[in-house]
Amino acid sequence: MEIQVSGEISGEYLAEVQHILADKEFLSLSQFVHHQWTNRLMHSINVSYLSWHIARKLGCDESAAARAGLLHDFCPYDFAKETPTGEHQAFFHPKAAASNSLQKFDLTQKETDAILTHMFPLGPVPQSREAWIITFADKLCAVMEGCHVAIALARRGRVVFVPASA
């Protein structure tokens, strides 16, 4: 599978995340339903793009916001199944996402911390402005997705998933 994006999407944003969006394991997130009607990949892209925009407006590290926002749910497994530790998914998946992300991509400490704290108040308190932005964007996207409202890049076909050619 590959991702096609419309010309409406900022090239600056894409430059920050293109290497992640080309990763086959990361793209496998499209197989997992998320927030009732979307998939984990689209949710992650939405959180990333919204975080990138907010970080730009606030003068924060937009690269860290875009990358950590994209990787915050990098857990290619079914959230409905029991976790290996027996922890609730809300507490387990940030640690799994951070671990998976560190294995595949070079992350800064700020990006790792943002992934680990994105479930606040169910987890640790975010320690950077970028982590707070991702926490906010994640909640906003989750609410909108739960209400079946297309947000960010899910709107008007801005992102299209194309199956790999045989």
Coordinates of C-alpha atoms in Angstrom, one line a residue:
M1 CA 0.0 0.0 0.0
E2 CA 1.1 3.6 -0.5
I3 CA -0.4 6.9 0.4
Q4 CA -1.3 9.6 -2.1
V5 CA -1.9 13.1 -0.9
S6 CA -3.6 16.0 -2.6
G7 CA -1.8 19.2 -3.5
E8 CA -3.5 20.9 -0.6
I9 CA -1.1 19.2 1.8
S10 CA 1.9 21.3 2.8
G11 CA 5.2 20.1 1.2
E12 CA 7.0 21.2 4.4
Y13 CA 4.8 18.8 6.5
L14 CA 5.4 15.9 4.0
A15 CA 9.1 16.5 4.2
E16 CA 9.0 15.9 7.9
V17 CA 7.1 12.6 7.8
Q18 CA 7.6 11.1 4.3
H19 CA 10.0 8.5 5.5
I20 CA 7.5 7.3 8.1
L21 CA 4.7 7.3 5.6
A22 CA 6.7 5.1 3.3
D23 CA 7.4 2.4 6.0
K24 CA 5.4 -0.8 5.4
E25 CA 5.0 -1.7 9.0
F26 CA 3.7 1.7 9.8
L27 CA 1.3 1.5 6.9
S28 CA -0.1 -1.7 8.3
L29 CA -1.9 0.5 10.9
S30 CA -4.6 0.9 8.1
Q31 CA -5.8 -2.7 9.0
F32 CA -7.0 -1.7 12.5
V33 CA -10.3 0.0 13.1
H34 CA -9.9 3.0 15.4
H35 CA -12.6 5.2 17.1
Q36 CA -15.5 3.3 15.5
W37 CA -15.3 4.2 11.8
T38 CA -11.7 5.2 10.9
N39 CA -8.5 3.3 11.0
R40 CA -5.4 3.8 13.2
L41 CA -3.3 5.0 10.2
M42 CA -5.8 7.8 9.3
H43 CA -6.2 8.7 12.9
S44 CA -2.4 9.0 13.3
I45 CA -2.1 11.1 10.1
N46 CA -4.8 13.4 11.4
V47 CA -3.2 13.9 14.8
S48 CA 0.2 14.5 13.1
Y49 CA -1.1 17.1 10.7
L50 CA -3.2 18.9 13.3
S51 CA -0.2 18.9 15.7
W52 CA 2.1 20.2 13.0
H53 CA -0.2 23.1 12.3
I54 CA -0.7 24.0 15.9
A55 CA 3.0 23.8 16.6
R56 CA 3.7 26.2 13.7
K57 CA 1.2 28.7 15.0
L58 CA 2.6 28.6 18.5
G59 CA 6.3 28.7 17.5
C60 CA 7.0 25.2 18.8
D61 CA 9.1 22.4 17.3
E62 CA 6.8 21.5 14.3
S63 CA 9.0 18.6 13.2
A64 CA 8.8 16.9 16.7
A65 CA 5.0 17.5 16.7
A66 CA 4.5 16.1 13.3
R67 CA 6.7 13.0 13.9
A68 CA 5.5 12.2 17.4
G69 CA 1.9 12.8 16.4
L70 CA 2.3 10.3 13.5
L71 CA 3.9 7.7 15.7
H72 CA 1.8 8.1 18.9
D73 CA -0.3 5.0 18.1
F74 CA 2.3 3.0 16.2
C75 CA 1.0 -0.3 17.5
P76 CA 0.3 -2.8 14.7
Y77 CA -2.0 -5.1 16.7
D78 CA -5.7 -5.2 17.7
F79 CA -6.5 -3.0 20.6
A80 CA -9.5 -5.2 21.4
K81 CA -7.1 -8.0 22.5
E82 CA -5.5 -8.3 25.9
T83 CA -2.1 -6.7 26.2
P84 CA 0.9 -8.8 26.9
T85 CA 1.3 -7.2 30.4
G86 CA -2.5 -7.4 31.2
E87 CA -2.5 -3.6 31.5
H88 CA -5.5 -1.7 30.0
Q89 CA -4.8 -0.6 26.5
A90 CA -4.9 3.1 27.5
F91 CA -1.8 2.5 29.7
F92 CA 0.0 -0.1 27.6
H93 CA -0.2 1.3 24.1
P94 CA 1.9 4.5 24.6
K95 CA 4.8 2.4 25.9
A96 CA 4.4 0.0 22.9
A97 CA 4.2 2.9 20.4
A98 CA 7.3 4.5 21.8
S99 CA 9.2 1.1 21.8
N100 CA 8.1 0.3 18.2
S101 CA 9.0 3.8 17.1
L102 CA 12.4 3.8 18.6
Q103 CA 13.1 0.4 16.9
K104 CA 12.3 1.8 13.5
F105 CA 13.0 5.5 13.5
D106 CA 15.5 7.9 15.1
L107 CA 13.5 9.9 17.6
T108 CA 14.5 12.7 19.9
Q109 CA 13.8 12.6 23.6
K110 CA 11.1 15.2 23.1
E111 CA 9.4 13.0 20.5
T112 CA 9.6 9.9 22.7
D113 CA 8.3 11.7 25.7
A114 CA 5.4 13.1 23.6
I115 CA 4.4 9.6 22.5
L116 CA 4.7 8.2 26.1
T117 CA 2.5 11.0 27.6
H118 CA -0.2 11.4 24.9
M119 CA -2.8 9.6 27.0
F120 CA -2.8 12.2 29.8
P121 CA -4.7 12.3 32.1
L122 CA -4.6 8.5 32.0
G123 CA -0.8 8.5 32.0
P124 CA 2.1 10.7 32.8
V125 CA 1.9 14.5 32.5
P126 CA 3.3 15.9 29.2
Q127 CA 6.6 17.8 29.8
S128 CA 6.9 19.8 26.6
R129 CA 4.6 22.1 24.6
E130 CA 4.8 19.7 21.7
A131 CA 3.6 16.8 24.0
W132 CA 0.7 18.9 25.1
I133 CA -0.2 19.7 21.5
I134 CA -0.2 16.0 20.6
T135 CA -2.3 15.2 23.7
F136 CA -4.8 17.8 22.6
A137 CA -4.8 16.9 19.0
D138 CA -5.3 13.2 19.8
K139 CA -8.3 14.0 22.0
L140 CA -9.8 16.3 19.4
C141 CA -9.4 13.8 16.6
A142 CA -10.8 11.0 18.8
V143 CA -13.9 13.0 19.6
M144 CA -14.4 14.0 16.0
E145 CA -13.9 10.5 14.7
G146 CA -16.2 9.1 17.4
C147 CA -18.9 11.5 16.1
H148 CA -18.2 10.4 12.5
V149 CA -16.9 13.8 11.5
A150 CA -14.0 13.8 9.1
I151 CA -11.2 16.0 10.4
A152 CA -7.8 17.3 9.1
L153 CA -6.6 15.1 6.3
A154 CA -9.6 12.7 6.3
R155 CA -11.6 15.5 4.7
R156 CA -12.4 15.6 1.0
G157 CA -10.0 12.8 0.0
R158 CA -6.8 14.8 1.0
V159 CA -5.2 11.4 1.7
V160 CA -6.0 8.2 -0.3
F161 CA -4.7 4.8 0.5
V162 CA -3.7 2.9 -2.6
P163 CA -3.3 -0.9 -2.6
A164 CA 0.1 -2.1 -3.7
S165 CA 0.1 -3.3 -7.3
A166 CA 0.5 -7.0 -7.8

